[in-house]
Short mmCIF file of C-alpha atoms in Angstrom, two decimals:
data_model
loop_
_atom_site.label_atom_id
_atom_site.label_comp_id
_atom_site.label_asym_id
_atom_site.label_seq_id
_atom_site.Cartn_x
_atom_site.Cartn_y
_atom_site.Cartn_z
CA UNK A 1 25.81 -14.32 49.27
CA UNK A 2 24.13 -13.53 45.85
CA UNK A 3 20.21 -13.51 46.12
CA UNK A 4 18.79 -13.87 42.61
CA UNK A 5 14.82 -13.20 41.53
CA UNK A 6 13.52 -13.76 38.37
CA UNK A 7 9.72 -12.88 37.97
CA UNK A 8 7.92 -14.00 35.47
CA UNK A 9 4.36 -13.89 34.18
CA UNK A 10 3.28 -17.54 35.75
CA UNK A 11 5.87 -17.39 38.66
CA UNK A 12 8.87 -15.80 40.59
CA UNK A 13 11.77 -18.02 41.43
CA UNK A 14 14.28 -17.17 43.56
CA UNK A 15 18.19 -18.57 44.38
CA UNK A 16 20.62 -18.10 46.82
CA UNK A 17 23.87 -18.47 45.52
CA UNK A 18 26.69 -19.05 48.18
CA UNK A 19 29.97 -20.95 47.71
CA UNK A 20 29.43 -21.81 44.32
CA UNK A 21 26.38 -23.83 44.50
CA UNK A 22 22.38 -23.17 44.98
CA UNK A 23 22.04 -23.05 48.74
CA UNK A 24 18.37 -21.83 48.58
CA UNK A 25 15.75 -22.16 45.32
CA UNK A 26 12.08 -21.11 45.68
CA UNK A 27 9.38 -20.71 43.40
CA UNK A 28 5.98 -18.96 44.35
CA UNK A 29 3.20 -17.71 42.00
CA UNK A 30 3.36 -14.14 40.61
CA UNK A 31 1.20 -12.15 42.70
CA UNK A 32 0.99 -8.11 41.80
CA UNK A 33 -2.24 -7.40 44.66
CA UNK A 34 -0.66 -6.51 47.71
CA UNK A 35 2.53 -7.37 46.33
CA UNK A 36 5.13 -5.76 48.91
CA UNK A 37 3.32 -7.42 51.84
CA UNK A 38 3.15 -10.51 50.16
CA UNK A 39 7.10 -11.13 48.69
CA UNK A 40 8.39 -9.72 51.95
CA UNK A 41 6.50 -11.88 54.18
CA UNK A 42 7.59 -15.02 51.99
CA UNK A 43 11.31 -13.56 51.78
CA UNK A 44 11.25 -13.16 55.65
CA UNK A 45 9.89 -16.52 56.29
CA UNK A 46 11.44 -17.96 53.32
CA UNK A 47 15.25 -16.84 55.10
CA UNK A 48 13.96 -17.90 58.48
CA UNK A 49 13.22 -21.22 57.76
CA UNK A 50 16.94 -21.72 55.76
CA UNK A 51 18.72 -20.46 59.25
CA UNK A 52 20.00 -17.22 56.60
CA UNK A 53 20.25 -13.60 58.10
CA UNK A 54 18.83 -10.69 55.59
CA UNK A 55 22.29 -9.43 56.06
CA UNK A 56 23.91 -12.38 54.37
CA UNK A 57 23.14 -11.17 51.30
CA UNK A 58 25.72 -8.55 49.55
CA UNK A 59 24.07 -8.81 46.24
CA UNK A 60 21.00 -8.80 44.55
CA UNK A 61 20.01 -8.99 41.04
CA UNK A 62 16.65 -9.10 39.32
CA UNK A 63 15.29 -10.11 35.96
CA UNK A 64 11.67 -9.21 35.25
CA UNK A 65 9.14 -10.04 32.17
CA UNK A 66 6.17 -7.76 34.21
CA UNK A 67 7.17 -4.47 33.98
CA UNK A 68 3.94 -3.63 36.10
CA UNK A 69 5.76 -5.09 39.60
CA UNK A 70 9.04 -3.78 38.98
CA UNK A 71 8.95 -0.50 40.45
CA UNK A 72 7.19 -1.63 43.93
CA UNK A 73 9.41 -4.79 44.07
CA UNK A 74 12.71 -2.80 43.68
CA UNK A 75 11.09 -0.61 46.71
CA UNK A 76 10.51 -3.69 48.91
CA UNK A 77 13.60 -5.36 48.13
CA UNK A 78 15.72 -2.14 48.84
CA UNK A 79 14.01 -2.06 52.21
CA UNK A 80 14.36 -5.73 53.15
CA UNK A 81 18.42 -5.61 52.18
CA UNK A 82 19.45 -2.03 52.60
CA UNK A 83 21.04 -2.06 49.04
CA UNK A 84 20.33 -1.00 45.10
CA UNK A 85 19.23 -4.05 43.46
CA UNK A 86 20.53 -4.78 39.95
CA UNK A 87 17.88 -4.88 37.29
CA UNK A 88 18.33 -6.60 34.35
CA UNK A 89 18.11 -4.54 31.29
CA UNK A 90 20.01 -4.23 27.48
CA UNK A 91 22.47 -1.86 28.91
CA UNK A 92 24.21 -4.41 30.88
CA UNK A 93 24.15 -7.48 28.91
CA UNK A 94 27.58 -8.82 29.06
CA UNK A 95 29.30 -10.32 26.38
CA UNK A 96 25.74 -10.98 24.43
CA UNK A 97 25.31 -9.42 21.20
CA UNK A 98 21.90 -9.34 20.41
CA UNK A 99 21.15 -8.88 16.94
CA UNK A 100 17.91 -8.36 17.21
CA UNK A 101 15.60 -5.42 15.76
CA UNK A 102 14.79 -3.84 18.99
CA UNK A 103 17.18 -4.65 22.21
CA UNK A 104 14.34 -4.10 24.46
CA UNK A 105 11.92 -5.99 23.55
CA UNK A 106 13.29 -8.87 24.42
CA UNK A 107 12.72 -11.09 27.45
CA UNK A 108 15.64 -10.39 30.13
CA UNK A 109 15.25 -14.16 31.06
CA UNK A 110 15.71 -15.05 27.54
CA UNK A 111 18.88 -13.34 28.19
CA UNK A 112 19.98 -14.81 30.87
CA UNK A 113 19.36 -18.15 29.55
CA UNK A 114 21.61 -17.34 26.80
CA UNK A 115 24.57 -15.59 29.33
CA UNK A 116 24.38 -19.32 31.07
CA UNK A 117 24.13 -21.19 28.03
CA UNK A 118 27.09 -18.99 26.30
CA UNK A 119 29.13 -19.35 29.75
CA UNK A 120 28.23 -23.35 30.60
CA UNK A 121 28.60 -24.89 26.75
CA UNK A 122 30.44 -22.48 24.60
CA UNK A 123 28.70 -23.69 21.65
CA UNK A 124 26.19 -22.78 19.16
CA UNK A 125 22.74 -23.80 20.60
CA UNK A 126 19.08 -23.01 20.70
CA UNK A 127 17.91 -22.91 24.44
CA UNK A 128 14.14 -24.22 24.58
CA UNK A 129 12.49 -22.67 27.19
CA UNK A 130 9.63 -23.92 28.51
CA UNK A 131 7.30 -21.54 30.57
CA UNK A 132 4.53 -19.77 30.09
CA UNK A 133 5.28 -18.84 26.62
CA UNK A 134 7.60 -22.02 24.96
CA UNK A 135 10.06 -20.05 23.79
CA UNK A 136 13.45 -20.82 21.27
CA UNK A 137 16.27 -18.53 21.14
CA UNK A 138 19.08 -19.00 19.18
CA UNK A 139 22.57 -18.57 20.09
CA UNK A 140 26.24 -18.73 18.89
CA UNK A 141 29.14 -19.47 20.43
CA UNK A 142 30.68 -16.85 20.11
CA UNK A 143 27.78 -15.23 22.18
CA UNK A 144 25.28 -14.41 19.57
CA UNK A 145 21.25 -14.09 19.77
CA UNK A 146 20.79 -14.24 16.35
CA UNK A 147 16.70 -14.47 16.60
CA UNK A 148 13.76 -15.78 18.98
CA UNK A 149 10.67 -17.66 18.18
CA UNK A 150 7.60 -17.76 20.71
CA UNK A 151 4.64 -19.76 20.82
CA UNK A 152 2.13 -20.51 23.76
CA UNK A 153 3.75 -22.51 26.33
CA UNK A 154 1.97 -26.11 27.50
CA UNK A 155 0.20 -24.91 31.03
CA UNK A 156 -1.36 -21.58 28.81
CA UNK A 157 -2.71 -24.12 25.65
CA UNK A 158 -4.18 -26.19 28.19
CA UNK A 159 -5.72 -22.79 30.01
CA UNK A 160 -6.85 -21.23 26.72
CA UNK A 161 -8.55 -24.62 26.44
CA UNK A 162 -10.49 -24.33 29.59
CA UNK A 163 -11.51 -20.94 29.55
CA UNK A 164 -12.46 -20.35 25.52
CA UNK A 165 -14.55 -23.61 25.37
CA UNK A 166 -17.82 -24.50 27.37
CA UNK A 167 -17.71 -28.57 27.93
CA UNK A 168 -13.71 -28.75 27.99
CA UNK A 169 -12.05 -29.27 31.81
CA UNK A 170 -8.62 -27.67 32.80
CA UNK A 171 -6.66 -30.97 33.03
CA UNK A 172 -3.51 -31.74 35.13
CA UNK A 173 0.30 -31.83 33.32
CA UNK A 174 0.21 -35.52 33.04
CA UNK A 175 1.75 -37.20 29.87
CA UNK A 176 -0.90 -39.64 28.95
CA UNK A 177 -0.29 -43.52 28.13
CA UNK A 178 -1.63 -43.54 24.30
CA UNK A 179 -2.20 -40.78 21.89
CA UNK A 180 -5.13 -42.19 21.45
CA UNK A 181 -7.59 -40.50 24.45
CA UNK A 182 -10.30 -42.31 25.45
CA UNK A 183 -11.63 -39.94 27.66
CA UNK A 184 -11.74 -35.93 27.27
CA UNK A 185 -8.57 -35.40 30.05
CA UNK A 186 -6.67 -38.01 28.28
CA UNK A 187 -7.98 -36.74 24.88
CA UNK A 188 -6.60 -32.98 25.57
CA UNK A 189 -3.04 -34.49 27.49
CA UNK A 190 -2.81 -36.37 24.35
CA UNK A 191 -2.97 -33.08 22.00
CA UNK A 192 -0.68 -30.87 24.01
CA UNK A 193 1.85 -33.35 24.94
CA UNK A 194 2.58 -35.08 21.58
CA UNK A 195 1.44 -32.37 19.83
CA UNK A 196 4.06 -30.04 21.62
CA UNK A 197 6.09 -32.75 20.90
CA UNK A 198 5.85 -32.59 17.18
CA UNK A 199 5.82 -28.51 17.61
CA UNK A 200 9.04 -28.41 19.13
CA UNK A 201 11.29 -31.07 16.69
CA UNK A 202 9.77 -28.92 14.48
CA UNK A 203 10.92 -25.90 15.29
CA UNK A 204 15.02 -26.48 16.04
CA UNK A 205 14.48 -28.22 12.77
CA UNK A 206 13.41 -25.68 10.97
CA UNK A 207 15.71 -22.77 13.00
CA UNK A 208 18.84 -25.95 11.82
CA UNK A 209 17.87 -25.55 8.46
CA UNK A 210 18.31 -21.90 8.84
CA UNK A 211 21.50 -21.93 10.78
CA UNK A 212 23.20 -25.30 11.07
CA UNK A 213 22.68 -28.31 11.75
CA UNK A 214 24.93 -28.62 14.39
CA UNK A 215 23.23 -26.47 16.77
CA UNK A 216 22.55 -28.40 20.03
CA UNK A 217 19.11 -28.13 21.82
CA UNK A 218 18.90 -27.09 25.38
CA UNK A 219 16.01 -27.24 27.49
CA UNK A 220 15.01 -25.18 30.33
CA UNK A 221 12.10 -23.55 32.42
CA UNK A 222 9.46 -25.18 35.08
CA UNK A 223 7.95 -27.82 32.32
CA UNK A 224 11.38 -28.18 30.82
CA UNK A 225 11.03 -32.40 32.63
CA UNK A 226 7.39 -32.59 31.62
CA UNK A 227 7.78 -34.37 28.01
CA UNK A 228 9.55 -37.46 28.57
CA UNK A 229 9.69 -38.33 24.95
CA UNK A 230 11.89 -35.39 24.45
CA UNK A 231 14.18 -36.04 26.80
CA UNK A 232 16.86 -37.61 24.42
CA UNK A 233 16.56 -35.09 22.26
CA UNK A 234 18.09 -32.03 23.95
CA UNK A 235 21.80 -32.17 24.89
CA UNK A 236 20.89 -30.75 28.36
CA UNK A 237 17.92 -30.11 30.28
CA UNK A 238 18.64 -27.31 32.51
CA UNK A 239 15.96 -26.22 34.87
CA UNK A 240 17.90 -23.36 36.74
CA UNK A 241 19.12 -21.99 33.28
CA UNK A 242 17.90 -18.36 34.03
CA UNK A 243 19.27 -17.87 37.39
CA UNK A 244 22.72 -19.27 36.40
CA UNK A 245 22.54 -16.96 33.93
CA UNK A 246 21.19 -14.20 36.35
CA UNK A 247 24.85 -15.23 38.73
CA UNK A 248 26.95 -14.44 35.46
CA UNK A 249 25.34 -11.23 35.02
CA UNK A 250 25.82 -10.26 38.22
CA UNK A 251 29.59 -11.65 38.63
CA UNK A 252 30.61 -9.52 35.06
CA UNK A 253 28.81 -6.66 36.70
CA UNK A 254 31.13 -7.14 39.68
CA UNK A 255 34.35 -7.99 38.06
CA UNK A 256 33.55 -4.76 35.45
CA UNK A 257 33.46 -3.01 38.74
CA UNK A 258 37.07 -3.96 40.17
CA UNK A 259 38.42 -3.44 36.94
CA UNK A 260 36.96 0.25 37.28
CA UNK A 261 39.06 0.63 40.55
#
């Protein structure tokens, strides 16, 4: 059984993979105080609640955008599985060429989305992820990054919002009736949703122009459901992008391993 975590800066979600399917998915809020007692007392209760032994798992990979909980989350996880986890880094990308400036800079779920994206469509594509930064990275098909944009994802414009302004409320991820508000919640789900809207048509449409038209739109991440007026647009919406692409990662790593032997 593979055990999959990717942490990111609004959440960590974690998969168990068994028998080719997702036995197990949870998501719980990144947490960095008390962090070991907190993720091991979720994993433990987490596994007890699925009827899964600790020892189930042979495998476990990681892909992390807070470099801050790495260290004491490889510790924990080490202890609850007696095993070296695999962390995600530019030195084991398989089959991704990233031309990119710097390798490292860029997100290791960005990554993975493309590993999944390269290894489910096998086309050129740019993956829309929507998290806490909306973020577009474009791929080939021959398994390409050829560049990433980033902008503030939806939950962090609405946040930015509600902290930076005095009279404005933080309101709830609702898409709103009319884009014309007629109260302040309906006025500021009215900017961010068909604003983000516009943002995002614009943006594969300008990366098209650049590339291709021909490049297919995939969505993914938490909020990847949340516009429905952009539904049609994307070829797929695929919420567990990053942790299929976390599996890949983890099966080349294994297969590169046998071939070794």
């Amino acid at each position: 059984m593979l055990l999959v975590i990717d942490i990111g800066n609004s959440n960590v979600c974690l998969g168990l993979w068994q028998e080719d399917q997702w036995r197990n998915i949870w998501r719980l809020p990144t947490f960095q105080n008390d962090l070991e007692v907190y993720y091991e007392t979720q994993l433990v209760n987490r596994f007890l609640e699925a009827n899964v032994q600790l020892m189930e798992v042979t495998r476990v990979v990681m892909s992390s955008v807070v470099p801050d909980m790495n260290h004491r989350m490889l510790i924990s996880l080490e202890k609850l599985f007696g095993m070296g986890v695999i962390l995600v880094g530019p030195e084991i990308y398989p089959k991704i060429d990233l031309q990119i400036d710097n390798p490292s800079e860029i997100g290791t779920d960005l990554v993975a989305n493309a590993v999944a994206a390269y290894h489910q469509f096998g086309r050129d594509c740019i993956i829309v992820d929507f998290g806490t930064a909306l973020t577009f990275t474009t791929l080939t098909k021959e398994g390409q990054i050829l560049g990433v944009s980033i902008v503030p994802g939806l939950k962090t414009a609405i946040k930015a919002l509600f902290t930076k302004t005095a009279q404005l409320p933080e309101v709830p991820m609702e898409h709103p009736v009319s884009a014309l508000g007629k109260n302040t919640v309906q006025a500021i789900q009215s900017g961010i949703f068909y604003g983000y809207t516009g943002l995002v048509i614009n943006m594969v449409e300008s990366i098209r122009k650049e590339v291709g038209e021909h490049y297919e739109a995939i969505a993914t991440g938490g909020l990847s459901t949340t516009i429905k007026s952009l539904e049609e647009y994307f070829l797929a919406i695929e919420p567990n992008l990053t942790l299929n692409g976390l599996r890949y990662i983890a099966q080349e790593i294994s297969d590169r391993k046998k071939d070794k032997t």
